[in-house]
Coordinates of N, CA and C in Angstrom, one line a residue:
M64 N 0.9 -1.2 0.0 CA 0.0 0.0 0.0 C 0.9 1.2 0.0
T65 N 0.5 2.2 -0.8 CA 1.2 3.5 -0.9 C 1.0 4.3 0.4
V66 N 2.1 4.9 0.9 CA 2.0 5.7 2.2 C 2.3 7.1 1.8
I67 N 1.4 8.0 2.2 CA 1.5 9.4 2.0 C 1.9 10.0 3.4
T68 N 3.0 10.6 3.5 CA 3.5 11.2 4.7 C 3.4 12.7 4.7
V69 N 2.8 13.2 5.8 CA 2.6 14.6 5.9 C 3.5 15.1 7.1
F70 N 4.5 15.8 6.9 CA 5.3 16.4 7.9 C 4.8 17.7 8.3
G71 N 4.4 17.9 9.5 CA 3.8 19.2 9.9 C 4.0 19.6 11.4
R72 N 3.3 20.5 11.8 CA 3.4 21.0 13.2 C 2.0 21.0 13.8
H73 N 1.9 20.7 15.1 CA 0.6 20.8 15.8 C 0.1 22.3 15.6
G74 N -1.2 22.4 15.4 CA -1.8 23.7 15.3 C -1.5 24.5 14.0
C75 N -0.9 23.8 13.0 CA -0.6 24.4 11.7 C -1.8 24.3 10.8
H76 N -2.4 25.5 10.5 CA -3.6 25.5 9.6 C -3.4 24.9 8.3
L77 N -2.3 25.2 7.6 CA -2.0 24.6 6.3 C -1.8 23.1 6.4
C78 N -1.3 22.6 7.5 CA -1.1 21.2 7.7 C -2.4 20.5 7.8
E79 N -3.3 21.1 8.5 CA -4.7 20.6 8.7 C -5.4 20.5 7.4
V80 N -5.3 21.6 6.6 CA -6.0 21.6 5.3 C -5.4 20.6 4.3
A81 N -4.1 20.4 4.3 CA -3.4 19.4 3.5 C -3.9 18.0 3.8
V82 N -4.0 17.7 5.1 CA -4.5 16.4 5.5 C -6.0 16.2 5.1
E83 N -6.8 17.2 5.2 CA -8.2 17.2 4.8 C -8.3 16.9 3.3
V84 N -7.5 17.6 2.5 CA -7.5 17.3 1.1 C -7.1 15.9 0.8
L85 N -6.0 15.4 1.4 CA -5.6 14.1 1.2 C -6.6 13.0 1.7
E86 N -7.2 13.3 2.8 CA -8.3 12.4 3.3 C -9.4 12.3 2.3
G87 N -9.7 13.4 1.7 CA -10.8 13.5 0.7 C -10.6 12.6 -0.5
M88 N -9.4 12.3 -0.8 CA -9.0 11.5 -2.0 C -8.6 10.1 -1.6
Q89 N -8.5 9.8 -0.4 CA -7.9 8.6 0.1 C -8.6 7.3 -0.4
T90 N -9.9 7.3 -0.3 CA -10.7 6.1 -0.7 C -10.6 5.9 -2.2
E91 N -10.7 7.0 -2.9 CA -10.6 6.8 -4.4 C -9.3 6.4 -4.9
L92 N -8.2 6.9 -4.2 CA -6.8 6.6 -4.7 C -6.1 5.5 -3.9
N93 N -6.7 5.0 -2.8 CA -6.2 3.9 -2.1 C -4.8 4.1 -1.6
Y94 N -4.6 4.9 -0.5 CA -3.3 5.0 0.1 C -3.5 5.3 1.6
E95 N -2.5 5.1 2.4 CA -2.5 5.4 3.8 C -1.9 6.8 4.0
I96 N -2.3 7.4 5.1 CA -1.8 8.7 5.4 C -1.1 8.6 6.8
E97 N 0.2 9.0 6.8 CA 1.0 9.0 8.0 C 1.3 10.5 8.3
K98 N 1.0 10.9 9.6 CA 1.3 12.3 10.0 C 2.5 12.2 10.9
I99 N 3.5 13.1 10.6 CA 4.6 13.2 11.5 C 4.8 14.6 11.9
Y100 N 4.8 14.9 13.2 CA 4.9 16.2 13.7 C 6.4 16.4 14.0
I101 N 6.9 17.6 13.5 CA 8.4 17.8 13.5 C 8.9 18.4 14.8
E102 N 8.0 18.9 15.6 CA 8.4 19.6 16.9 C 9.2 18.6 17.7
G103 N 10.3 19.0 18.2 CA 11.2 18.2 19.1 C 12.1 17.3 18.3
N104 N 12.0 17.3 17.0 CA 13.0 16.5 16.2 C 13.9 17.4 15.5
T105 N 15.1 17.6 16.0 CA 16.0 18.6 15.5 C 16.3 18.4 14.0
E106 N 16.5 17.2 13.6 CA 16.7 17.0 12.1 C 15.6 17.4 11.3
L107 N 14.4 17.0 11.6 CA 13.2 17.3 10.8 C 12.9 18.8 10.9
E108 N 13.1 19.4 12.0 CA 13.0 20.9 12.1 C 13.9 21.6 11.2
K109 N 15.2 21.2 11.1 CA 16.1 21.8 10.2 C 15.7 21.6 8.8
L110 N 15.2 20.4 8.4 CA 14.8 20.2 7.0 C 13.5 20.9 6.6
Y111 N 12.5 21.0 7.5 CA 11.2 21.4 7.1 C 10.6 22.5 7.8
S112 N 11.3 23.2 8.8 CA 10.6 24.1 9.7 C 9.9 25.2 8.9
E113 N 10.4 25.7 7.8 CA 9.7 26.8 7.1 C 8.8 26.4 6.0
Q114 N 8.7 25.1 5.7 CA 8.0 24.6 4.6 C 6.8 23.7 4.9
V115 N 6.5 23.5 6.1 CA 5.4 22.6 6.5 C 4.0 23.1 5.9
P116 N 3.2 22.2 5.6 CA 3.3 20.8 5.5 C 4.2 20.4 4.3
V117 N 5.0 19.3 4.5 CA 5.8 18.7 3.5 C 5.1 17.3 3.2
I118 N 4.9 17.0 1.9 CA 4.2 15.8 1.6 C 5.2 14.9 0.9
H119 N 5.3 13.6 1.3 CA 6.1 12.6 0.6 C 5.1 11.4 0.2
I120 N 5.5 10.9 -1.0 CA 4.8 9.7 -1.5 C 5.8 8.5 -1.4
D121 N 5.5 7.6 -0.5 CA 6.4 6.4 -0.2 C 7.8 6.9 0.0
G122 N 8.0 8.0 0.8 CA 9.3 8.5 1.2 C 9.9 9.4 0.2
I123 N 9.3 9.7 -0.9 CA 9.9 10.5 -1.9 C 9.1 11.9 -1.9
H124 N 9.9 12.9 -1.8 CA 9.3 14.3 -1.7 C 8.4 14.6 -2.8
H125 N 7.2 15.1 -2.5 CA 6.2 15.5 -3.5 C 6.1 17.0 -3.6
D126 N 5.7 17.6 -2.5 CA 5.4 19.0 -2.5 C 5.4 19.5 -1.1
F127 N 5.2 20.9 -0.9 CA 5.1 21.5 0.4 C 4.1 22.6 0.3
F128 N 3.7 23.1 1.5 CA 2.7 24.2 1.7 C 1.3 23.7 1.4
R129 N 0.9 23.4 0.2 CA -0.5 23.1 -0.2 C -0.5 21.8 -1.1
V130 N -1.6 21.1 -1.0 CA -1.8 20.0 -1.9 C -2.7 20.4 -3.0
D131 N -2.2 20.3 -4.2 CA -3.0 20.6 -5.4 C -3.5 19.2 -5.8
P132 N -4.8 18.9 -5.8 CA -5.3 17.6 -6.0 C -4.9 17.0 -7.4
E133 N -5.0 17.8 -8.4 CA -4.6 17.3 -9.8 C -3.1 17.0 -9.8
R134 N -2.3 17.8 -9.3 CA -0.8 17.6 -9.3 C -0.5 16.4 -8.5
F135 N -1.2 16.2 -7.3 CA -1.0 15.1 -6.5 C -1.4 13.8 -7.2
K136 N -2.6 13.8 -7.8 CA -3.0 12.6 -8.5 C -2.0 12.2 -9.6
S137 N -1.5 13.2 -10.3 CA -0.6 12.9 -11.4 C 0.7 12.3 -10.9
S138 N 1.2 12.9 -9.8 CA 2.5 12.4 -9.2 C 2.3 11.0 -8.6
L139 N 1.1 10.8 -8.0 CA 0.9 9.5 -7.5 C 0.8 8.4 -8.6
E140 N 0.2 8.7 -9.7 CA 0.1 7.8 -10.8 C 1.5 7.5 -11.4
K141 N 2.3 8.6 -11.5 CA 3.6 8.4 -12.1 C 4.5 7.5 -11.1
H142 N 4.3 7.8 -9.8 CA 5.0 7.0 -8.8 C 4.6 5.5 -8.9
R143 N 3.4 5.3 -9.0 CA 2.9 3.9 -9.1 C 3.4 3.2 -10.3
Q144 N 3.5 3.9 -11.4 CA 4.0 3.3 -12.7 C 5.4 2.9 -12.6
R145 N 6.2 3.6 -11.8 CA 7.6 3.2 -11.6 C 7.8 2.0 -10.7
Q146 N 6.8 1.7 -9.9 CA 7.0 0.6 -8.9 C 7.1 -0.7 -9.6

């Protein structure tokens, strides 16, 4: 199963919206959503502090800030074709 990881912060409005958009497509596109909060993780804070939410598809960087449904679907399809 494909895993979509959302790196974010607690209380981050953009993070909440990104997860809502992803949840809205989850049944149709068949993937799991994993949320990772970066607070307290020095390495993740260095990588993503100013870019959250950061979205990965099976560990591969997809995008940050906002989830564009069409762009996400296209990236997910391309990712699955490479598998």
